[in-house]
mmCIF file of C-alpha atoms in Angstrom:
data_model
loop_
_atom_site.group_PDB
_atom_site.id
_atom_site.type_symbol
_atom_site.label_atom_id
_atom_site.label_comp_id
_atom_site.label_asym_id
_atom_site.label_seq_id
_atom_site.Cartn_x
_atom_site.Cartn_y
_atom_site.Cartn_z
ATOM 1 C CA MET V 273 128.755 71.034 118.789
ATOM 2 C CA GLN V 274 127.267 72.853 121.762
ATOM 3 C CA THR V 275 123.767 74.229 121.223
ATOM 4 C CA ARG V 276 123.453 77.908 122.064
ATOM 5 C CA GLN V 277 119.894 77.952 123.428
ATOM 6 C CA GLU V 278 119.584 81.730 123.107
ATOM 7 C CA LEU V 279 119.793 81.358 119.304
ATOM 8 C CA LEU V 280 116.824 78.974 119.067
ATOM 9 C CA ALA V 281 114.046 81.357 118.066
ATOM 10 C CA PRO V 282 110.805 79.444 118.674
ATOM 11 C CA CYS V 283 109.452 80.526 115.271
ATOM 12 C CA GLY V 284 112.261 78.759 113.397
ATOM 13 C CA LEU V 285 114.122 81.887 112.306
ATOM 14 C CA TYR V 286 117.438 80.572 113.651
ATOM 15 C CA CYS V 287 119.228 83.532 115.246
ATOM 16 C CA GLY V 288 122.676 82.249 114.272
ATOM 17 C CA VAL V 289 122.054 83.528 110.724
ATOM 18 C CA CYS V 290 120.278 86.798 111.631
ATOM 19 C CA SER V 291 121.665 90.007 110.153
ATOM 20 C CA ILE V 292 120.888 91.994 113.326
ATOM 21 C CA LEU V 293 122.759 89.522 115.523
ATOM 22 C CA MET V 294 125.695 89.343 113.102
ATOM 23 C CA ALA V 295 126.040 93.128 112.771
ATOM 24 C CA TYR V 296 125.926 93.521 116.560
ATOM 25 C CA ARG V 297 128.235 90.560 117.254
ATOM 26 C CA ASP V 298 130.812 91.752 114.722
ATOM 27 C CA LYS V 299 130.523 95.423 115.734
ATOM 28 C CA ASN V 300 130.025 96.133 112.026
ATOM 29 C CA GLU V 301 128.984 99.795 112.057
ATOM 30 C CA LYS V 302 128.533 100.008 108.288
ATOM 31 C CA PHE V 303 126.188 97.012 108.327
ATOM 32 C CA LYS V 304 124.348 98.417 111.376
ATOM 33 C CA ASP V 305 123.847 101.703 109.497
ATOM 34 C CA ARG V 306 122.364 99.850 106.526
ATOM 35 C CA LEU V 307 120.112 97.693 108.714
ATOM 36 C CA SER V 308 118.884 100.726 110.626
ATOM 37 C CA THR V 309 117.325 102.066 107.419
ATOM 38 C CA VAL V 310 115.625 98.719 106.735
ATOM 39 C CA TYR V 311 114.180 98.506 110.252
ATOM 40 C CA ASP V 312 113.534 102.241 110.690
ATOM 41 C CA CYS V 313 115.639 102.627 113.804
ATOM 42 C CA SER V 314 118.964 104.098 114.834
ATOM 43 C CA PRO V 315 122.178 102.101 114.338
ATOM 44 C CA ASP V 316 122.495 102.010 118.141
ATOM 45 C CA GLU V 317 119.266 99.984 118.252
ATOM 46 C CA ILE V 318 120.801 97.211 116.123
ATOM 47 C CA VAL V 319 121.500 94.992 119.131
ATOM 48 C CA CYS V 320 120.689 91.339 119.730
ATOM 49 C CA GLU V 321 122.309 88.265 121.217
ATOM 50 C CA GLY V 322 119.495 85.918 120.242
ATOM 51 C CA CYS V 323 115.759 85.616 120.639
ATOM 52 C CA LEU V 324 116.047 83.834 123.964
ATOM 53 C CA SER V 325 118.821 86.027 125.384
ATOM 54 C CA GLU V 326 118.407 89.026 127.646
ATOM 55 C CA VAL V 327 119.620 91.324 124.835
ATOM 56 C CA ARG V 328 116.999 91.257 122.078
ATOM 57 C CA PHE V 329 116.245 93.426 119.070
ATOM 58 C CA ARG V 330 113.106 95.491 119.570
ATOM 59 C CA TYR V 331 110.983 93.388 117.199
ATOM 60 C CA CYS V 332 112.068 90.176 118.893
ATOM 61 C CA GLU V 333 111.370 91.717 122.283
ATOM 62 C CA THR V 334 107.666 92.034 121.438
ATOM 63 C CA CYS V 335 107.267 88.843 119.396
ATOM 64 C CA SER V 336 103.942 87.134 120.089
ATOM 65 C CA ILE V 337 105.278 83.831 118.703
ATOM 66 C CA ARG V 338 108.083 83.772 121.290
ATOM 67 C CA VAL V 339 105.609 84.580 124.064
ATOM 68 C CA CYS V 340 103.184 81.886 122.872
ATOM 69 C CA ALA V 341 105.867 79.181 122.833
ATOM 70 C CA MET V 342 107.110 80.196 126.276
ATOM 71 C CA GLU V 343 103.563 80.173 127.703
ATOM 72 C CA LYS V 344 102.990 76.672 126.303
ATOM 73 C CA GLY V 345 106.365 75.484 127.624
ATOM 74 C CA TYR V 346 107.585 74.700 124.106
ATOM 75 C CA GLU V 347 111.084 75.087 122.766
ATOM 76 C CA GLY V 348 109.504 76.163 119.505
ATOM 77 C CA CYS V 349 106.658 75.935 117.028
ATOM 78 C CA HIS V 350 107.994 72.570 115.875
ATOM 79 C CA GLN V 351 106.449 71.105 119.035
ATOM 80 C CA CYS V 352 103.019 72.641 118.458
ATOM 81 C CA ASP V 353 100.304 70.715 116.634
ATOM 82 C CA GLN V 354 98.618 74.007 115.711
ATOM 83 C CA PHE V 355 101.466 74.980 113.360
ATOM 84 C CA PRO V 356 101.044 76.956 111.195
ATOM 85 C CA CYS V 357 98.792 79.129 113.323
ATOM 86 C CA SER V 358 97.437 82.596 112.600
ATOM 87 C CA MET V 359 100.593 84.203 114.035
ATOM 88 C CA ILE V 360 102.632 82.425 111.363
ATOM 89 C CA GLU V 361 100.069 82.983 108.620
ATOM 90 C CA ASN V 362 100.032 86.718 109.447
ATOM 91 C CA PHE V 363 103.793 87.090 109.955
ATOM 92 C CA PRO V 364 104.565 90.639 108.798
ATOM 93 C CA MET V 365 107.716 89.894 106.786
ATOM 94 C CA PRO V 366 107.217 87.715 103.666
ATOM 95 C CA LEU V 367 110.780 86.353 103.698
ATOM 96 C CA GLY V 368 110.497 85.510 107.383
ATOM 97 C CA LYS V 369 107.216 83.684 106.797
ATOM 98 C CA LYS V 370 108.750 81.750 103.901
ATOM 99 C CA VAL V 371 111.685 80.678 106.071
ATOM 100 C CA ILE V 372 109.437 79.752 109.020
ATOM 101 C CA LEU V 373 107.274 77.556 106.792
ATOM 102 C CA ARG V 374 110.432 75.784 105.566
ATOM 103 C CA ALA V 375 112.303 75.659 108.875
ATOM 104 C CA ILE V 376 109.679 74.364 111.305
ATOM 105 C CA PRO V 377 108.944 71.134 109.382
ATOM 106 C CA ALA V 378 112.706 70.594 109.032
ATOM 107 C CA TRP V 379 113.222 71.180 112.776
ATOM 108 C CA ARG V 380 110.494 68.604 113.508
ATOM 109 C CA GLU V 381 112.038 66.068 111.162
ATOM 110 C CA LEU V 382 115.711 66.548 112.004
ATOM 111 C CA GLY V 383 115.695 67.422 115.690
ATOM 112 C CA THR V 384 117.437 70.455 117.145
ATOM 113 C CA GLU V 385 121.121 69.591 116.665
ATOM 114 C CA LYS V 386 120.846 68.415 113.066
ATOM 115 C CA TRP V 387 118.477 71.284 112.196
ATOM 116 C CA ILE V 388 121.001 73.840 113.501
ATOM 117 C CA GLN V 389 123.773 72.178 111.460
ATOM 118 C CA GLU V 390 121.598 72.322 108.331
ATOM 119 C CA GLU V 391 120.671 75.983 108.904
ATOM 120 C CA GLU V 392 124.324 76.953 109.392
ATOM 121 C CA LYS V 393 125.318 74.994 106.284
ATOM 122 C CA ARG V 394 122.497 76.575 104.248
ATOM 123 C CA TYR V 395 123.788 80.052 105.108
ATOM 124 C CA ARG V 396 127.309 79.601 103.745
ATOM 125 C CA CYS V 397 128.241 80.987 100.356
ATOM 126 C CA PRO V 398 128.302 78.096 97.870
ATOM 127 C CA HIS V 399 131.124 79.862 96.006
ATOM 128 C CA CYS V 400 133.569 80.730 98.805
ATOM 129 C CA GLY V 401 132.116 79.394 102.076
ATOM 130 C CA TYR V 402 131.681 82.833 103.664
ATOM 131 C CA GLU V 403 129.020 83.206 106.376
ATOM 132 C CA LEU V 404 125.744 84.569 104.992
ATOM 133 C CA PHE V 405 122.804 86.117 106.790
ATOM 134 C CA ARG V 406 119.149 85.321 106.251
ATOM 135 C CA GLY V 407 117.934 87.451 103.345
ATOM 136 C CA ALA V 408 121.380 87.822 101.747
ATOM 137 C CA ARG V 409 121.302 88.112 97.976
ATOM 138 C CA ARG V 410 125.021 88.616 97.419
ATOM 139 C CA CYS V 411 127.999 87.260 99.331
ATOM 140 C CA ARG V 412 129.807 90.000 101.254
ATOM 141 C CA SER V 413 133.138 88.304 100.538
ATOM 142 C CA CYS V 414 133.214 87.092 96.923
ATOM 143 C CA LYS V 415 130.257 89.260 95.722
ATOM 144 C CA GLU V 416 128.604 86.303 93.953
ATOM 145 C CA THR V 417 124.822 86.122 93.850
ATOM 146 C CA VAL V 418 123.309 83.778 96.459
ATOM 147 C CA ASP V 419 119.810 82.676 97.474
ATOM 148 C CA PRO V 420 119.989 80.586 100.654
ATOM 149 C CA ASP V 421 116.413 81.210 101.740
#
């Protein structure tokens, strides 16, 4: 497996399972429309190729956690002995904070490659194997209830 560095969000919110990235990648206009109401933006603003890419969603573009890790020369918060810091404690999205607090210790323990494999496995429907996004409550394929977070 080749690691796609641009998907390694320093905060631990692995971009490979991000709804914004998936909607943009798949050119899923219906999903982009729905996400635009959640994020209070236009569907055309639902664009991202990963936190560390040149094409970032507007919230990721201004992320203080990403900037902090880059300034410290860290790949991510898993390398910082100040985790969880005030930026994590005050993360504005409760689900995101919950995932960060789960993901960073796992990233530390498993290392990057294994952590990515576990994140990608976690976000597969246990009923049909369909790819899920972070925050999904129902599989888009089989419609079964899921809770990967």
